XYZ file of C-alpha atoms in Angstrom:
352
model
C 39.509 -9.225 4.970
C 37.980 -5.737 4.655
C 35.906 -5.365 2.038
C 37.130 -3.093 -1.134
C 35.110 0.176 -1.379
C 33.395 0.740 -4.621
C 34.806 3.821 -6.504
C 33.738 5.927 -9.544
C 36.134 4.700 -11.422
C 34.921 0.962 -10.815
C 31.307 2.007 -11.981
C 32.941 3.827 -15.214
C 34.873 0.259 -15.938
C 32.169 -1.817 -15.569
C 29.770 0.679 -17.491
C 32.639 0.740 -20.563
C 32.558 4.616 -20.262
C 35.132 7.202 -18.956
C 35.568 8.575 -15.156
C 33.832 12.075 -17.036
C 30.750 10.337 -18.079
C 29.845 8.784 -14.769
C 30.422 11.976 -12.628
C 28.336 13.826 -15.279
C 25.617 11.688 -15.002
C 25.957 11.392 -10.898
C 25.473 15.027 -10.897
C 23.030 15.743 -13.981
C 25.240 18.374 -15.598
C 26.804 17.994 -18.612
C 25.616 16.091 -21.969
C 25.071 12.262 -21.601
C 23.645 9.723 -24.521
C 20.710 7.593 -23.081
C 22.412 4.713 -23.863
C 25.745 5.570 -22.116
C 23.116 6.755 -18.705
C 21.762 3.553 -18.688
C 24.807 1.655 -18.546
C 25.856 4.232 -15.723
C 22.908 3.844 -13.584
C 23.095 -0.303 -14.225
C 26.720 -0.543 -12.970
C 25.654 1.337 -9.808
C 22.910 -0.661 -9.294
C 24.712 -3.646 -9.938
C 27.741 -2.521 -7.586
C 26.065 -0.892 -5.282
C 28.131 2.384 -5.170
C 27.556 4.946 -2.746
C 28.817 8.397 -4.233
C 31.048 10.414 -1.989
C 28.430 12.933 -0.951
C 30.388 15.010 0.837
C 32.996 15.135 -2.044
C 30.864 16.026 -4.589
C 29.561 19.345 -2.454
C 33.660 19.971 -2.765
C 33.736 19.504 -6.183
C 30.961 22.202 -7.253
C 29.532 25.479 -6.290
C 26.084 24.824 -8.601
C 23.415 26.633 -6.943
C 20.752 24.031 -5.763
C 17.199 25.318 -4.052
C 13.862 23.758 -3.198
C 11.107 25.697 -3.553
C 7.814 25.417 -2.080
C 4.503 27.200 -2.894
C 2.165 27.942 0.178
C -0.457 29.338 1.194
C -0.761 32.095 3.445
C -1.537 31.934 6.762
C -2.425 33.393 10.031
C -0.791 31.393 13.478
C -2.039 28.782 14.449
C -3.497 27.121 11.187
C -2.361 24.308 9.180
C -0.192 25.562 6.566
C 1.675 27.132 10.007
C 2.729 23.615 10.456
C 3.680 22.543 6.810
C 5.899 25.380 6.722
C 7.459 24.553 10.103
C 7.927 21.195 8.847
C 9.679 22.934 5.542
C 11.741 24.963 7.281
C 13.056 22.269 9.437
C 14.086 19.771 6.691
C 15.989 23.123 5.078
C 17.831 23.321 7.899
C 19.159 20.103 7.400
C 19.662 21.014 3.470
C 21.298 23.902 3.921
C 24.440 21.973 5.674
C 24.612 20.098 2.494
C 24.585 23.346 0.193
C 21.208 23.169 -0.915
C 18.828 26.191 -0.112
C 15.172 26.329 0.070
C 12.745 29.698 -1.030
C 8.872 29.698 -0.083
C 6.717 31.594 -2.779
C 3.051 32.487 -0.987
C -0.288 33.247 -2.481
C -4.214 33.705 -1.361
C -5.338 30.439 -1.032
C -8.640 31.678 -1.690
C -7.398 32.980 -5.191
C -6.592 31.388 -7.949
C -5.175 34.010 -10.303
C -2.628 34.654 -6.518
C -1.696 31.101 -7.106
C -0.773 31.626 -10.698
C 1.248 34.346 -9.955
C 3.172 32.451 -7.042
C 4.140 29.554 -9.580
C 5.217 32.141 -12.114
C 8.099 33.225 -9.662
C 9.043 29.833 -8.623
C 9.194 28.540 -12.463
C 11.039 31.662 -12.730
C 13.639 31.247 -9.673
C 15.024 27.797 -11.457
C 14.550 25.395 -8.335
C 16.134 22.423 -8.340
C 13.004 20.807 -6.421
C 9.836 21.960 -5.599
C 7.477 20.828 -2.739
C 3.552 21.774 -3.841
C 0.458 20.981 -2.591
C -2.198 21.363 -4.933
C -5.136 23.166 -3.753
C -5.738 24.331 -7.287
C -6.772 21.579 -9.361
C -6.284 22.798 -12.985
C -4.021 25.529 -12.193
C -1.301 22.804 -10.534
C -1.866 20.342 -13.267
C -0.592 23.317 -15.410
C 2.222 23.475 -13.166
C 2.983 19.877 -13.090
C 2.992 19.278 -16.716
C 5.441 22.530 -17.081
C 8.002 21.412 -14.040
C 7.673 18.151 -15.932
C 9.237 19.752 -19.337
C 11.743 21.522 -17.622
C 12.396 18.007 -15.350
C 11.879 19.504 -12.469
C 11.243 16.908 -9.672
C 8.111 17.786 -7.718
C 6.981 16.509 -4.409
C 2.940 16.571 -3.507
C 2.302 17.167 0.232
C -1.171 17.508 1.613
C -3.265 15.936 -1.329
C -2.250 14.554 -4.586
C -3.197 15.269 -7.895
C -3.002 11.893 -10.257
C -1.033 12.828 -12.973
C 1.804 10.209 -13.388
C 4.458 12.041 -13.229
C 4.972 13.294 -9.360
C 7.883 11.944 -7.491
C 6.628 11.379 -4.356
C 3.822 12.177 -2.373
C 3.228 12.800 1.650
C 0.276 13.146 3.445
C -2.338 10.613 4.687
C -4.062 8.456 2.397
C -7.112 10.811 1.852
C -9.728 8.567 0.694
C -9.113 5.952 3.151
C -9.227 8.676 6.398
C -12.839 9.604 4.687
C -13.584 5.984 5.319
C -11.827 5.850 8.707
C -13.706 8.763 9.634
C -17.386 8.081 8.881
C -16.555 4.303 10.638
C -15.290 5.884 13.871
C -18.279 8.496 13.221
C -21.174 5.567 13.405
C -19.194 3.183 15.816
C -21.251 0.961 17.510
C -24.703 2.273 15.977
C -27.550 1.133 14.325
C -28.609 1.908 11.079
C -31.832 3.403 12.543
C -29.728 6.018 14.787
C -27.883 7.439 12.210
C -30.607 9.434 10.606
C -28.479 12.708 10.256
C -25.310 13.775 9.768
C -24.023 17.531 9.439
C -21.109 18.091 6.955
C -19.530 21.472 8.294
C -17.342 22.444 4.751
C -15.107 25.778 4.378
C -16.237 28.292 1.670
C -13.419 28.870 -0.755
C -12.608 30.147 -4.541
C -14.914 31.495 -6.062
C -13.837 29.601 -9.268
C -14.787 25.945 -7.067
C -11.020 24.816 -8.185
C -10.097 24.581 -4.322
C -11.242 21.321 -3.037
C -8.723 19.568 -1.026
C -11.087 16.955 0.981
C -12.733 15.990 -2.417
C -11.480 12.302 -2.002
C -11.780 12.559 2.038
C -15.502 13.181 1.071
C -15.226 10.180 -1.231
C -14.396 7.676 1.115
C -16.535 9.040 3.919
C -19.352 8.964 1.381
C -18.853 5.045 0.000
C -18.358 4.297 3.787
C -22.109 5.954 4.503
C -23.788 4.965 1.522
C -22.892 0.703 2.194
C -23.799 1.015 5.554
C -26.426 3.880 6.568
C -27.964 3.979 2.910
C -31.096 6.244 4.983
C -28.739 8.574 6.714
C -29.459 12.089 5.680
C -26.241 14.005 4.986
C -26.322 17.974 5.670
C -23.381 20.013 4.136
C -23.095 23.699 5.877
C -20.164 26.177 4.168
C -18.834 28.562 6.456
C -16.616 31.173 5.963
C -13.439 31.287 8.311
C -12.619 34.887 7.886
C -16.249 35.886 9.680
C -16.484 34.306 13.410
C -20.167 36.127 13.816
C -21.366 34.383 10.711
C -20.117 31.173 11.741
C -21.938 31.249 14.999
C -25.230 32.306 13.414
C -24.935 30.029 10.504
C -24.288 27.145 13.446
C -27.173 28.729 15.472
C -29.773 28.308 12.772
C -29.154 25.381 11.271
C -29.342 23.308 15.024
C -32.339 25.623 15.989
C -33.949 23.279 12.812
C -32.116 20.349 13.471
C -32.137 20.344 17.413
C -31.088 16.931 17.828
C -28.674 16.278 15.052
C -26.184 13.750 16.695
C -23.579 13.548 14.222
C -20.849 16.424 13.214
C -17.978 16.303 10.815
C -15.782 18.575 9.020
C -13.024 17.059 6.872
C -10.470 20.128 6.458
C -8.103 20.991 9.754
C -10.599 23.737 11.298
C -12.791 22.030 13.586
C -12.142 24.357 15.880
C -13.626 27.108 14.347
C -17.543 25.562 15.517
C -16.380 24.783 18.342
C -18.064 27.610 20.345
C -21.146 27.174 18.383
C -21.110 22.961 19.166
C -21.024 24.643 22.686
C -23.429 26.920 22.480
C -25.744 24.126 21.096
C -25.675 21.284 22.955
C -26.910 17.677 21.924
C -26.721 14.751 24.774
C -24.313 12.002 23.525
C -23.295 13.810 20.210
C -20.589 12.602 18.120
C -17.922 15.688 16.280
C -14.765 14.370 14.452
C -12.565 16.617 12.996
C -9.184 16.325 11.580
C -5.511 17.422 12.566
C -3.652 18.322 15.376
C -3.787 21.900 15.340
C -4.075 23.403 18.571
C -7.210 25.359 18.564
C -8.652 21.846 17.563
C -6.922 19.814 20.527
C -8.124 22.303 22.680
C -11.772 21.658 21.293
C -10.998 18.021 22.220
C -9.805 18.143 25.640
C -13.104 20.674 26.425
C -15.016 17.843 25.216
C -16.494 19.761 22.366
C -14.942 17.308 19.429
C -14.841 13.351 20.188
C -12.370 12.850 17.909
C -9.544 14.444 15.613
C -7.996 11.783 12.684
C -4.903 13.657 12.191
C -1.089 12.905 11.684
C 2.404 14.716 12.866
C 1.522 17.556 10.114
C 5.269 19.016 9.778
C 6.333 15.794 9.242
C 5.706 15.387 5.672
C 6.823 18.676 4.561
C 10.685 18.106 5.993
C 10.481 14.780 4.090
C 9.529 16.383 0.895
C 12.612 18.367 1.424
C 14.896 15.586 2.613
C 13.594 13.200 0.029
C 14.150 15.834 -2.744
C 17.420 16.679 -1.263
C 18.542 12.988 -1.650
C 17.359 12.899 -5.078
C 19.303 16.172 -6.382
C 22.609 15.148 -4.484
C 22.741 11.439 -5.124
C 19.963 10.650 -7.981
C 18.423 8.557 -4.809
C 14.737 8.064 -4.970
C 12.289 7.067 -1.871
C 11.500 3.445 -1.344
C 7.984 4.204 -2.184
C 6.395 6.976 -4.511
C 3.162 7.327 -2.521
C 4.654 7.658 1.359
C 1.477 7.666 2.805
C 1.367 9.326 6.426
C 0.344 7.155 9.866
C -3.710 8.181 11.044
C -3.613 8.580 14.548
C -6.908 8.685 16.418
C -7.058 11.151 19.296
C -9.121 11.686 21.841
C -9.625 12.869 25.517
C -7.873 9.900 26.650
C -4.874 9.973 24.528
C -4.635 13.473 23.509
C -1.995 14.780 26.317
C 0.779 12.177 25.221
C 0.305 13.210 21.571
């Protein structure tokens, strides 16, 4: 015998309330007692009723959009990829009448940032994707999208403030760790005398620090293991190639020999010239994501190794996972969906 298909109006007679009530709270419009919610959301549960999603598009015309705040960017960097990733998952949205709106800002500025979450508080989203580059300034706008229950999605990094609905991105302190393991593979704690720390100059108000917890890890890792190792930390700024290269050039001209390179954001690539330029028999450089500038860096044998991830990837399932959640009150199977490291070198990197 086929098995009977649950309807709404078996989830309103086992919750004791009308038809009205359960569609209300199904599609968050409309007032609703706790009490009665509860008994709504435990006779689905209990039932296991699948709403008619397609049906319920039919049955209203409510405006639903997903915003997401981003940084600028030029081709070929990071955020490039997030927003691909964005875009992708709102094609998917779209089909199931729910748009998506990208606010930008300087992410060198904090006061740009501001600004940018002023216009998406102001649009009304249904959803917002965010990664948090400013620490203080997206607290602020977690705590608000919180009032206004507002479901927000982290991507990137995470900030910890309880109240996020999901995360995606790798697990940032363990790829620290991952990184300074692959980084001293095989080596003895009297090789590992130095290691250079290659770090991007950003805000001037030091709010910007999205490889604080990468650090972390990579730190613990170096400290339990290589408690002698001399860590270097060089800023550089990525607007300026030419002072790149001579910051590079003087720091090996005193450290000739320096065997060990890292740089925890996604722009290896932008020493790569200067790695070049200043050669060190069997060094070691591990950088992070799979941008192309930096696989390029890897198959010329200037990197050893980039830690990275399928970037896009987690921005389309911010957008799918918030798209579930507005539509069908469905939330992911885990609240922190951490992203897979993959571990890429010369050997690997053309199947990637």
């Amino acid at each position: 015998m086929e098995e009977k298909k649950i309807t709404i109006f078996d989830v309103a007679e086992k919750a004791g309330v009308s038809k009205g009530t359960v569609d209300r709270v199904l599609h968050n419009r409309g007032e609703v007692s706790r009490k009665s919610a509860e008994k709504v959301r435990k006779a689905i549960e209990e039932l296991n009723y699948e709403p008619n999603l397609y049906a319920s598009l039919l049955a209203t015309r409510k405006n639903r959009v997903i915003a997401c705040v981003l940084p600028h960017y030029t081709p070929g960097e990071y955020w490039e990829k997030i927003h691909e990733g964005f875009k992708a998952g709102g094609e998917l949205s779209a089909s199931l009448n729910v748009g998506t709106a990208v606010f930008f800002y300087d992410q060198y500025d904090s006061e740009s940032f501001r600004e940018a979450c002023r216009r998406m508080i102001d649009s009304k989203p249904s959803g917002v994707v965010l990664p948090p580059l400013f620490k203080n300034d997206a607290m602020e706008v977690a705590a608000l999208l919180k009032d206004k229950e507002i479901p927000y999605v982290y991507v990137d990094t995470k900030l910890e403030d309880g109240n996020y609905f999901a995360y995606f991105g790798m697990p940032m302190y363990k790829s620290g760790y991952l990184c300074a393991s692959l980084l001293t593979d095989r080596c003895s704690a009297s090789q590992v005398d130095e290691v250079l720390i290659v770090r991007i100059r950003r805000d001037k108000s030091k709010q910007s620090d999205p490889t604080i917890n990468r650090r972390a890890g990579f730190s613990d890792f170096m400290d339990a293991n290589f408690p002698d190792a001399k860590l270097h930390t060089l800023f550089i700024d990525p607007s300026d190639p030419a002072s790149i290269e001579a910051t590079m050039s003087a720091f090996f001209a005193e450290h000739p020999h320096i065997a060990y390179v890292v740089m925890f954001s996604s722009r290896i690539h932008l020493i790569a010239k200067s790695l070049a330029a200043n050669p060190c028999p069997g060094r070691r450089v591990i950088g992070f994501d799979d941008l192309e500038g930096n696989i390029d860096a890897v198959r010329q044998g200037h990197v050893s190794i980039l830690i990275t991830q399928h970037t896009a990837y987690q921005s389309r399932l911010a957008v799918s996972t918030l798209t579930d959640y507005i539509l069908m009150r469905k939330a992911p199977a885990n609240r922190d969906c951490y992203m897979h490291m993959d571990i890429l070198t010369r050997l690997n990197i053309e199947n990637y």
